[in-house]
Amino acid sequence: MSAPLSAPNVTITLPDGKTMTFARGVTGAEIAAAIGPGLAKAALAVEVDGQEWDIFRPIQADARLKIITRKDAEALEMIRHDTAHVLAMAVQALFPGTQVTIGPAIDDGFYYDFARNEPFTPEDLPKIEAKMREIVKADLPTHREVWPRDKAIAHFRDMGEQYKAELIGSIPEGEEVSIYFHGDWHDLCRGPHFASTAKIGDAFKLTKIAGAYWRGDAKNAQLQRIYGTAWRDQKELDAYLLKLEEQEKRDHRKIGRELELFTFSPDVGAGLPLWMPNGMVIRQELEFLALQEERKEGYRRVATPHIAKEALYYRSRHLPYYNEGMYSPLDIDGENYYLRPMNCPHHHLIFGATRHSYREMPIRIAEYGQDYRYEASGGLSGLMRVRGFCMNDAHIYCRYDQAKDEFIRVLRLHARYYDLLGIKEYYMRLSLPDMNKLDKYVDEPDKWVAALEIIKAAMDESGYRYVEGKGEAAFYGPKIDFMIKSAIGTEYTISTNQLDFLATQTFDLKYIGEDGAEHPVYVIHRAPLGTHERFTAFLIEHFAGAFPVWLAPVQARVIPISDKAGNYAQKVLKTLFDAPVTNGTAGLRVDIDAANERMQKKIRDAQLQKIPYMLVVGEREAAEGKVAVRLRSGKDLGTMPLETFVARIRQEAETRQDVAD
Ligand SMILES: [Zn+2]
Ligand SMILES: [Zn+2]
């Protein structure tokens, strides 16, 4: 396709198949102008033989060419990358001596990592943003130069840009590097960039400051990251900012504080949550739900200690395979004990404590088990990433011929929970080993293949949608992760199911077959409700703190209008408290606001605490045996007989389904 370099002309093929001939060295901008003045104005960049190019870069050979305008999806990433450059320009103009490192486009925006001794403050952001708008308005032209690598290294080193010099140093020797100029400011960059800073437009905003490490490694120098967002137009930016606002409103750390669900204390330690009475309600309700569902599925509960001797973890191979996730041992009477990172070894010992005939199989052992795992302090985040957590754990010990069906039952159990909670955005990820890094896994290729076949057959038979993820497998077998998307768009792993062919050897787990001989078992590790910590964080964001009645820490609040209604209010409270609930951990959770405050304030307080029901009672309600029912949404359900309300809230608690209003 390529014309010889000496050819005076190049043939440009447009997406519709049309061809045009130009002098060699023609630019995308010139081609756009030849097509029409409208396009000349709208063109931001080009795609030359499938590669994104600057609009001002000469084309030296025949090529397929596509012109990119603001309307094209590809423009978005370029806008963000250009804006990142302008951010770096603004920061260096305002804070001389700051070194630049890297500044990529990311989902929803961009960031730039800077090396500066003093910290940036939130007050700096509007100043930087104003400077950025100045630079955009100045319409600084962009140009691209290609330098030999060594010249670039020396140049940036002389400028005092050590990080840039180091980056260029990691490019293979003898190669050339491209340098982009916007006015005088310039940066090592692969490009492409727009023809001038004004092409970015003004739909951008700086959003936050965070810490970062050079090359993402905590052992390296600490940098400061400034995040921003940039869009094609104001409408897109506004929609995104609205979404951000919604995210902040739903942030589980904020709601957790406001609703007094959990807290942290520096005296206990980072990543170790203290569950408050309101949060404990959610844990208990989830545990009770699990107890009921697991009972139907034939699980039996056990309880085991949080620590065990070192030898157990060598046997389970958590040591050495998983040692970076475990805490240093405790010395007890001269022996090393570890905080457990998982419950499996304890459960295996319970299975192994008795003999099991083929007729009893499968054996399903369940425990909400407390575990401790090391997480880097920088990775800790509210309840989402913690160092101590309680897992909805169970281990299913089954015959090989039962493994597929047991696995399908586990998948269905997940689906039941998710349906109940109205979780629609989830999918499964089949995690496979990275065959090039088998030293990270237990090296038993045949068993890996057999286990994979069982899991794949289970997935296909279940009909659930799944994707494959290479290199994500546990060291002892392939697994299925449930990936869930929260209401604010973050996706994470909520639970994991593994098929384990190793435990039968390491823990000598056998059953007695029909033939009277011992046979190996498969172990399924499962935790559909994940950990209390992560699952609750998810639920808080999912419901924005307005839990359905069955999960709400306080389900109804009685609000007497006057002292004269005080006795009746107490009677309403007691009636609800004593109402029999055939499902649910204990009974209804109700309280009373008898403070000497205006009714409107009491209603407002209850709404802020996201209490589903407010029962307003005065003398008239007392005389008629009724309650005036208000919802946290502000809706007024009017006055109804107390028995009618009790029946309604009981039904909601027992069915775990709120009545639609
Ligand atoms: Zn760049
Ligand atoms: Zn396990």
XYZ file of C-alpha atoms and ligand atoms in Angstrom:
663
model
C 0.000 0.000 0.000
C 2.715 2.429 0.916
C 3.993 4.611 -1.874
C 7.780 4.864 -2.239
C 9.139 7.807 -0.272
C 10.219 9.546 -3.464
C 6.645 9.602 -4.798
C 5.463 13.184 -4.958
C 1.871 12.302 -4.054
C 0.014 10.237 -1.500
C -3.389 8.637 -1.937
C -5.716 9.055 1.020
C -8.617 6.632 1.393
C -11.540 7.936 3.445
C -13.894 5.724 5.511
C -16.570 5.820 2.792
C -14.056 4.381 0.300
C -13.473 7.639 -1.575
C -9.853 8.413 -2.405
C -8.101 11.766 -2.686
C -4.596 12.617 -3.834
C -2.339 15.090 -2.026
C 1.288 16.156 -2.088
C 3.436 14.059 0.242
C 3.640 15.613 3.710
C 0.001 16.697 3.690
C -1.520 17.030 7.172
C -4.871 15.896 8.524
C -5.862 19.535 8.872
C -5.199 20.178 5.185
C -7.185 17.116 4.157
C -10.119 18.188 6.347
C -9.986 21.644 4.753
C -10.006 20.104 1.284
C -13.175 18.189 2.167
C -15.009 21.239 3.489
C -14.765 24.303 5.728
C -17.113 22.814 8.364
C -14.933 19.776 8.805
C -11.808 21.949 8.818
C -13.175 23.680 11.890
C -14.435 20.548 13.624
C -11.430 18.301 13.000
C -9.429 17.617 16.183
C -7.229 14.697 15.216
C -6.967 11.944 12.653
C -6.652 8.220 12.539
C -4.005 7.150 10.032
C -4.143 3.442 9.179
C -5.935 2.846 12.474
C -3.455 4.875 14.557
C -4.385 8.116 16.235
C -2.318 11.030 14.948
C -1.945 14.723 15.463
C -3.851 16.726 12.917
C -0.688 18.711 12.158
C 1.561 15.716 11.582
C 2.673 15.254 7.933
C 1.498 12.109 6.168
C 4.319 10.614 4.099
C 2.680 7.595 2.479
C -0.628 6.327 1.125
C -3.003 5.770 3.999
C -6.516 5.107 5.149
C -7.636 8.153 7.063
C -10.450 8.999 9.418
C -11.025 12.501 10.733
C -11.906 12.706 14.421
C -14.224 15.463 15.605
C -15.760 16.249 18.981
C -18.687 13.998 18.128
C -16.490 10.891 18.003
C -15.993 8.775 21.092
C -12.220 8.760 20.454
C -12.146 12.519 21.031
C -12.956 12.067 24.699
C -9.717 10.347 25.662
C -7.705 12.928 23.717
C -9.517 15.814 25.402
C -8.587 14.271 28.737
C -4.973 13.736 27.818
C -4.703 17.298 26.514
C -6.305 18.599 29.687
C -3.775 16.634 31.757
C -0.975 18.459 29.928
C -2.663 21.802 30.613
C -2.974 20.830 34.280
C 0.773 20.191 34.413
C 1.440 23.528 32.683
C -0.775 25.360 35.166
C 0.817 23.667 38.185
C 4.339 24.432 36.997
C 3.381 28.042 36.308
C 1.854 28.491 39.778
C 4.257 26.335 41.788
C 7.748 26.695 40.302
C 10.048 23.813 41.144
C 7.301 21.196 40.976
C 8.395 18.220 38.890
C 6.055 16.457 36.497
C 5.890 12.660 36.269
C 2.998 11.050 34.402
C -0.507 12.236 33.518
C -2.733 9.763 31.735
C -6.381 9.868 30.707
C -8.491 7.522 32.832
C -12.165 6.518 33.048
C -14.152 9.715 33.511
C -11.150 12.018 33.411
C -7.427 12.264 33.958
C -4.812 12.764 36.621
C -1.299 14.068 36.859
C 1.276 12.992 39.458
C 3.570 15.727 40.703
C 6.701 15.751 42.840
C 6.547 18.721 45.187
C 7.682 18.992 48.804
C 4.740 21.022 50.047
C 1.326 19.447 49.857
C -1.350 20.762 47.536
C -4.476 21.832 49.410
C -8.103 21.769 48.265
C -7.902 25.588 48.129
C -5.240 25.269 45.417
C -7.610 23.516 43.027
C -9.721 26.561 41.997
C -6.503 28.547 41.453
C -5.008 25.818 39.297
C -8.260 25.473 37.411
C -8.397 29.223 36.727
C -4.831 29.074 35.406
C -5.803 26.146 33.186
C -8.661 28.176 31.689
C -6.194 30.983 30.988
C -3.900 28.561 29.150
C -6.810 27.153 27.144
C -7.964 30.633 26.233
C -4.437 31.637 25.165
C -4.843 29.104 22.336
C -1.195 28.012 22.513
C -0.204 26.097 19.374
C 1.067 22.526 19.732
C 4.037 21.143 17.887
C 5.808 17.825 17.958
C 9.537 17.148 17.795
C 11.377 13.884 17.621
C 14.592 13.752 19.637
C 17.243 11.102 20.103
C 16.744 9.406 23.461
C 20.043 10.602 24.932
C 19.395 14.227 24.045
C 15.983 13.990 25.719
C 17.461 12.502 28.899
C 20.113 15.215 29.149
C 17.587 17.934 28.386
C 15.085 16.944 31.074
C 17.841 16.300 33.600
C 19.168 19.810 32.991
C 15.670 21.173 33.512
C 15.582 19.463 36.922
C 12.940 16.980 35.775
C 14.499 13.841 37.259
C 11.377 11.727 36.886
C 10.980 12.516 33.191
C 14.685 11.800 32.669
C 14.234 8.451 34.428
C 11.173 7.615 32.302
C 13.054 8.317 29.095
C 15.938 6.277 30.478
C 13.671 3.222 30.536
C 13.070 3.535 26.777
C 15.442 1.212 24.852
C 18.734 2.831 23.929
C 19.066 4.301 20.457
C 15.338 4.926 20.098
C 13.835 8.289 19.345
C 11.273 9.928 21.572
C 8.558 12.410 20.729
C 8.342 15.683 22.607
C 5.183 17.781 22.528
C 5.283 21.566 22.890
C 2.347 23.750 23.889
C 3.904 27.172 23.504
C 7.227 26.805 25.366
C 6.071 24.161 27.816
C 6.970 20.696 26.641
C 6.728 17.123 27.747
C 7.806 13.669 26.732
C 4.686 12.159 25.223
C 3.516 9.570 22.760
C 0.688 11.891 21.699
C -1.469 12.601 19.895
C -2.473 16.087 20.921
C -4.772 18.730 19.493
C -3.408 21.565 17.362
C -3.780 24.103 20.156
C -4.861 24.347 23.784
C -8.129 26.072 22.854
C -9.365 22.877 21.170
C -9.857 21.292 24.607
C -12.928 23.412 25.257
C -14.030 24.364 28.741
C -15.928 21.306 29.995
C -13.353 20.311 32.605
C -12.998 20.451 36.353
C -10.407 19.428 38.929
C -11.926 17.030 41.426
C -9.490 15.941 44.127
C -5.980 15.507 45.464
C -4.605 12.133 46.510
C -1.294 10.540 47.385
C 0.521 8.329 44.885
C 3.864 6.630 44.586
C 6.368 6.961 41.793
C 5.726 3.998 39.471
C 2.944 2.871 41.826
C 5.428 1.339 44.273
C 5.152 2.181 47.982
C 8.941 1.823 48.273
C 9.423 4.769 45.916
C 9.089 8.489 46.450
C 5.691 9.774 47.386
C 3.987 11.993 44.816
C 0.846 14.100 44.821
C -1.890 13.262 42.386
C -4.398 15.790 41.143
C -7.511 14.309 39.586
C -9.751 16.047 37.117
C -12.556 15.290 34.780
C -13.029 16.520 31.227
C -15.836 16.058 28.754
C -16.831 16.997 25.254
C -19.361 19.606 26.350
C -20.913 21.217 29.397
C -23.922 18.895 29.280
C -21.726 15.818 29.641
C -19.735 17.472 32.415
C -22.888 18.443 34.334
C -24.263 14.912 34.086
C -20.989 13.533 35.405
C -20.797 16.002 38.301
C -24.341 15.062 39.254
C -23.280 11.422 39.319
C -20.308 12.328 41.543
C -22.618 14.126 43.922
C -24.822 11.040 44.095
C -21.713 8.946 44.813
C -20.747 11.202 47.694
C -24.262 11.021 49.095
C -24.129 7.244 49.008
C -20.557 6.905 50.276
C -20.767 4.156 52.886
C -18.199 5.859 55.139
C -20.314 9.003 55.329
C -23.607 7.159 55.826
C -21.957 4.772 58.281
C -21.026 7.756 60.443
C -24.395 9.485 60.136
C -26.416 6.364 60.937
C -23.933 5.234 63.617
C -23.391 1.870 61.990
C -19.657 1.487 62.613
C -16.613 3.433 63.707
C -12.835 3.168 63.754
C -10.445 4.068 66.534
C -6.734 4.785 66.279
C -6.403 2.920 69.586
C -7.690 -0.265 67.949
C -5.988 0.211 64.613
C -6.633 1.065 60.993
C -8.818 -1.355 59.082
C -10.335 -2.851 62.238
C -13.958 -1.686 62.382
C -15.970 -1.367 65.582
C -19.563 -2.300 64.827
C -22.032 -0.112 66.676
C -25.496 -1.336 67.786
C -27.158 -0.068 64.580
C -24.604 -1.814 62.385
C -24.853 -4.974 64.428
C -28.535 -5.211 63.488
C -27.540 -5.530 59.844
C -24.985 -8.224 60.643
C -27.484 -10.191 62.682
C -30.210 -9.985 60.070
C -27.802 -11.134 57.363
C -26.605 -13.982 59.556
C -30.154 -15.018 60.267
C -30.993 -14.937 56.561
C -27.938 -17.097 55.884
C -28.876 -19.468 58.691
C -32.334 -19.999 57.217
C -31.169 -20.426 53.633
C -28.270 -22.674 54.599
C -30.551 -24.832 56.715
C -32.682 -25.458 53.626
C -29.527 -26.342 51.728
C -28.334 -28.834 54.315
C -25.532 -26.840 55.946
C -24.669 -27.215 59.618
C -22.982 -24.522 61.682
C -19.732 -24.751 63.594
C -17.600 -22.351 65.656
C -13.783 -22.277 65.599
C -11.007 -20.100 67.101
C -9.435 -17.094 65.376
C -5.886 -18.383 65.741
C -3.980 -21.575 65.050
C -0.452 -22.919 65.208
C 2.068 -22.305 62.487
C 2.120 -25.967 61.449
C -1.531 -25.788 60.416
C -0.758 -23.079 57.887
C 2.188 -24.971 56.489
C -0.114 -27.914 56.083
C -2.761 -25.758 54.373
C 0.045 -24.139 52.352
C -1.077 -20.656 53.314
C 2.544 -20.641 54.392
C 4.471 -20.054 52.235
C 1.994 -19.379 49.369
C 0.024 -16.681 51.147
C 2.431 -15.321 53.758
C 2.286 -11.722 52.502
C -1.389 -11.683 53.479
C -0.773 -12.913 57.040
C 0.350 -11.107 60.194
C 3.480 -11.913 62.132
C 3.010 -14.810 64.532
C 2.228 -14.563 68.252
C 4.431 -16.461 70.630
C 2.378 -18.552 73.031
C 4.416 -20.763 75.372
C 7.264 -20.801 72.899
C 5.134 -21.799 69.910
C 4.118 -19.666 66.964
C 0.417 -18.997 66.481
C -1.080 -17.066 63.582
C -4.209 -14.974 63.292
C -6.122 -16.904 60.699
C -6.468 -15.417 57.222
C -9.171 -17.975 56.304
C -11.415 -20.458 58.025
C -10.791 -23.426 55.745
C -8.095 -25.262 57.743
C -10.229 -25.228 60.892
C -13.202 -26.613 58.982
C -11.085 -29.301 57.340
C -10.081 -30.500 60.800
C -13.745 -30.752 61.758
C -14.521 -32.800 58.652
C -11.518 -34.985 59.359
C -12.465 -35.549 62.996
C -15.044 -38.194 62.075
C -15.365 -40.870 59.403
C -17.831 -40.216 56.607
C -19.538 -42.796 54.449
C -20.470 -42.114 50.822
C -24.117 -42.041 51.909
C -23.561 -38.973 54.148
C -21.866 -36.954 51.454
C -21.888 -34.073 50.825
C -21.056 -32.609 54.240
C -21.655 -28.855 54.405
C -19.990 -26.954 57.257
C -20.854 -23.283 57.767
C -19.552 -20.526 60.012
C -19.590 -16.752 60.019
C -15.836 -16.794 60.635
C -13.621 -13.935 61.756
C -10.380 -13.560 59.790
C -7.409 -11.204 59.668
C -5.463 -10.335 56.571
C -2.766 -7.829 55.877
C -3.771 -4.927 53.640
C -1.364 -2.075 52.986
C -2.470 0.975 54.960
C -2.830 2.952 51.731
C -5.352 0.408 50.456
C -7.675 0.542 53.469
C -11.042 2.137 52.792
C -13.949 2.227 55.244
C -15.569 -1.197 55.451
C -14.673 -1.966 51.852
C -11.033 -2.836 52.524
C -10.226 -3.832 56.081
C -7.713 -5.876 58.050
C -10.216 -7.874 60.084
C -13.505 -9.211 58.762
C -16.220 -11.772 59.324
C -17.022 -14.065 56.418
C -20.230 -15.853 55.409
C -18.112 -18.946 55.003
C -18.866 -22.595 54.388
C -17.064 -25.619 53.024
C -18.782 -28.357 51.122
C -17.046 -31.738 51.160
C -18.361 -33.850 48.322
C -17.631 -36.807 46.075
C -16.248 -36.061 42.642
C -19.558 -37.066 41.075
C -21.375 -34.508 43.259
C -19.082 -31.542 42.673
C -20.823 -30.093 39.641
C -24.322 -30.187 41.162
C -23.066 -28.781 44.458
C -21.381 -25.957 42.605
C -24.596 -25.156 40.739
C -26.521 -25.118 44.048
C -24.056 -22.565 45.389
C -24.526 -20.367 42.307
C -28.309 -20.560 42.730
C -27.993 -19.590 46.398
C -26.147 -16.448 45.319
C -28.903 -15.630 42.851
C -31.571 -16.050 45.556
C -29.801 -13.596 47.856
C -29.278 -11.099 45.066
C -32.914 -11.294 43.961
C -34.067 -10.731 47.527
C -31.870 -7.634 47.834
C -32.773 -6.254 44.412
C -29.193 -6.586 43.169
C -29.385 -6.739 39.404
C -25.947 -5.637 38.274
C -23.761 -8.661 38.785
C -21.884 -11.210 36.745
C -19.506 -14.052 37.383
C -15.850 -14.229 36.563
C -14.185 -17.581 36.109
C -10.657 -17.069 37.403
C -8.053 -19.162 35.691
C -4.411 -19.720 36.599
C -1.697 -17.902 34.718
C -0.034 -20.928 33.172
C 3.240 -18.988 32.846
C 3.407 -18.425 36.586
C 2.563 -21.856 37.866
C 4.992 -21.426 40.756
C 2.301 -19.213 42.302
C -0.144 -22.103 42.179
C -0.046 -25.661 43.271
C 1.641 -27.404 40.393
C -0.772 -30.180 39.482
C -1.761 -29.589 35.860
C -4.024 -32.675 35.555
C -6.023 -31.761 38.615
C -6.281 -28.164 37.501
C -7.743 -29.294 34.201
C -10.223 -31.677 35.874
C -11.390 -28.999 38.322
C -11.755 -26.492 35.512
C -13.896 -28.908 33.543
C -16.252 -29.346 36.483
C -16.571 -25.597 37.033
C -17.107 -24.870 33.358
C -19.770 -27.585 33.118
C -21.495 -26.129 36.205
C -21.400 -22.622 34.743
C -22.771 -23.742 31.407
C -25.522 -25.829 32.973
C -26.527 -23.043 35.342
C -26.972 -20.661 32.413
C -25.416 -17.712 34.276
C -23.373 -15.255 32.276
C -19.665 -15.285 33.029
C -16.388 -13.912 31.784
C -12.925 -15.427 32.110
C -10.097 -13.788 34.049
C -6.581 -15.120 33.565
C -4.188 -15.159 36.492
C -6.880 -14.528 39.122
C -7.184 -18.078 40.440
C -6.505 -19.072 44.052
C -3.345 -21.092 44.537
C -5.318 -24.251 45.264
C -7.832 -24.245 42.457
C -9.944 -22.321 39.966
C -12.673 -20.097 41.317
C -15.757 -18.155 40.370
C -15.878 -14.574 41.585
C -19.136 -12.717 41.798
C -18.552 -9.231 40.479
C -21.059 -6.713 41.611
C -21.680 -3.119 40.618
C -22.765 -0.749 43.342
C -25.374 1.939 42.810
C -22.572 4.433 42.320
C -20.891 2.443 39.605
C -17.924 0.875 41.403
C -17.388 -2.746 40.563
C -15.821 -5.191 42.974
C -15.627 -8.804 43.974
C -18.311 -9.510 46.541
C -17.877 -13.248 46.899
C -15.766 -16.109 45.773
C -16.408 -19.804 45.150
C -13.541 -22.211 44.750
C -13.206 -25.797 43.774
C -10.335 -27.252 45.739
C -8.589 -30.490 44.828
C -5.621 -29.916 47.120
C -7.208 -30.101 50.581
C -7.997 -33.785 50.179
C -4.234 -34.458 50.122
C -2.943 -31.850 52.544
C -5.619 -32.584 55.152
C -6.121 -36.219 54.248
C -9.849 -35.656 53.697
C -11.479 -38.910 52.621
C -14.819 -40.643 52.598
C -15.526 -44.359 52.734
C -16.914 -45.510 49.400
C -19.402 -48.253 48.617
C -16.371 -50.470 48.095
C -15.291 -49.928 51.700
C -12.135 -48.088 50.588
C -11.143 -44.460 51.224
C -11.733 -41.965 48.418
C -10.610 -38.347 48.042
C -13.108 -35.507 48.378
C -13.511 -32.239 46.535
C -13.909 -29.150 48.693
C -16.032 -26.213 47.598
C -15.239 -22.937 49.366
C -18.106 -20.485 49.164
C -19.195 -17.188 50.750
C -22.242 -15.818 48.915
C -22.767 -12.907 51.297
C -19.040 -12.190 51.255
C -17.803 -10.587 54.432
C -20.033 -8.559 56.718
C -17.715 -5.631 56.151
C -17.767 -5.513 52.377
C -21.339 -6.673 52.002
C -22.610 -4.042 54.417
C -20.561 -1.359 52.668
C -22.221 -2.476 49.464
C -25.716 -2.514 50.975
C -25.282 0.963 52.455
C -24.447 2.329 49.010
C -27.052 0.177 47.286
C -29.855 1.492 49.528
C -28.248 4.910 50.185
C -28.763 4.081 53.878
C -32.547 3.695 53.465
C -32.606 -0.009 54.256
C -35.710 -2.106 53.688
C -37.700 -2.694 56.867
C -36.138 -6.094 57.609
C -32.615 -4.581 57.667
C -33.377 -1.156 59.135
C -31.679 -0.689 62.538
C -34.810 1.096 63.817
C -37.940 0.138 61.914
C -40.464 2.544 63.407
C -40.326 5.566 65.686
C -43.255 6.686 67.802
C -43.622 10.471 68.000
C -46.113 11.800 70.572
C -47.491 15.251 69.691
C -48.033 16.314 73.299
C -47.572 15.098 76.863
C -51.243 14.170 76.894
C -50.561 11.531 74.242
C -47.603 10.171 76.269
C -49.346 7.156 77.748
C -50.830 6.126 74.429
C -47.443 6.542 72.750
C -45.947 4.127 75.300
C -48.753 1.692 74.567
C -48.062 1.874 70.816
C -44.377 1.265 71.499
C -45.079 -1.770 73.672
C -47.588 -3.230 71.202
C -44.995 -3.077 68.439
C -42.192 -4.321 70.681
C -44.259 -7.331 71.764
C -45.702 -8.118 68.326
C -44.707 -11.675 67.422
C -42.542 -11.850 64.328
C -42.186 -15.371 63.003
C -39.204 -14.425 60.884
C -36.372 -12.081 61.854
C -33.871 -12.370 64.663
C -35.898 -11.248 67.672
C -38.798 -8.886 67.165
C -39.598 -5.472 65.802
C -37.095 -2.684 66.449
C -38.951 0.415 67.589
C -38.199 3.481 69.649
C -39.878 6.637 70.831
C -38.934 10.294 70.559
C -40.456 11.814 73.691
C -38.090 14.811 73.751
C -39.507 18.225 74.364
C -39.091 19.337 70.740
C -41.322 20.490 67.928
C -42.931 17.674 66.005
C -41.469 18.900 62.715
C -37.971 18.615 64.134
C -38.632 15.088 65.390
C -39.890 14.064 61.964
C -36.871 15.631 60.340
C -34.516 13.761 62.723
C -36.204 10.432 61.985
C -35.964 11.095 58.261
C -32.244 11.882 58.537
C -31.796 8.581 60.363
C -33.668 6.907 57.467
C -36.157 5.247 59.811
C -38.819 3.662 57.567
C -41.847 4.665 59.666
C -42.799 7.566 61.894
C -45.931 7.014 63.954
C -47.313 10.361 65.023
C -49.819 10.097 67.877
C -51.929 12.756 69.570
C -55.056 12.771 71.649
C -57.304 11.988 68.690
C -55.231 8.930 67.694
C -55.264 7.857 71.361
C -59.045 8.115 71.524
C -59.478 6.100 68.301
C -56.654 3.553 68.806
C -54.945 4.737 65.645
C -51.552 5.962 64.421
C -50.744 8.637 61.808
C -48.117 7.006 59.590
C -45.407 8.895 57.747
C -42.674 7.431 55.590
C -39.026 8.553 55.577
C -39.607 9.746 52.003
C -41.929 12.386 53.443
C -45.035 10.646 52.182
C -48.037 10.690 54.519
C -49.976 7.413 54.652
C -52.698 8.979 56.775
C -54.250 7.582 59.919
C -54.833 3.856 60.336
C -55.808 1.524 63.179
C -52.767 0.401 65.175
C -53.506 -3.268 64.323
C -53.447 -2.445 60.615
C -50.001 -0.900 60.954
C -48.691 -3.794 63.060
C -49.884 -6.254 60.424
C -48.156 -4.257 57.698
C -44.766 -3.926 59.380
C -44.834 -7.562 60.534
C -45.464 -8.685 56.997
C -42.583 -6.575 55.724
C -40.198 -7.912 58.352
C -41.239 -11.523 57.822
C -41.231 -11.544 54.018
C -38.173 -9.267 53.767
C -40.135 -7.330 51.158
C -41.345 -3.785 51.681
C -44.903 -2.952 50.647
C -44.749 -0.641 47.638
C -46.264 2.792 48.263
Zn 0.916 13.600 26.758
Zn -12.273 -21.841 52.431
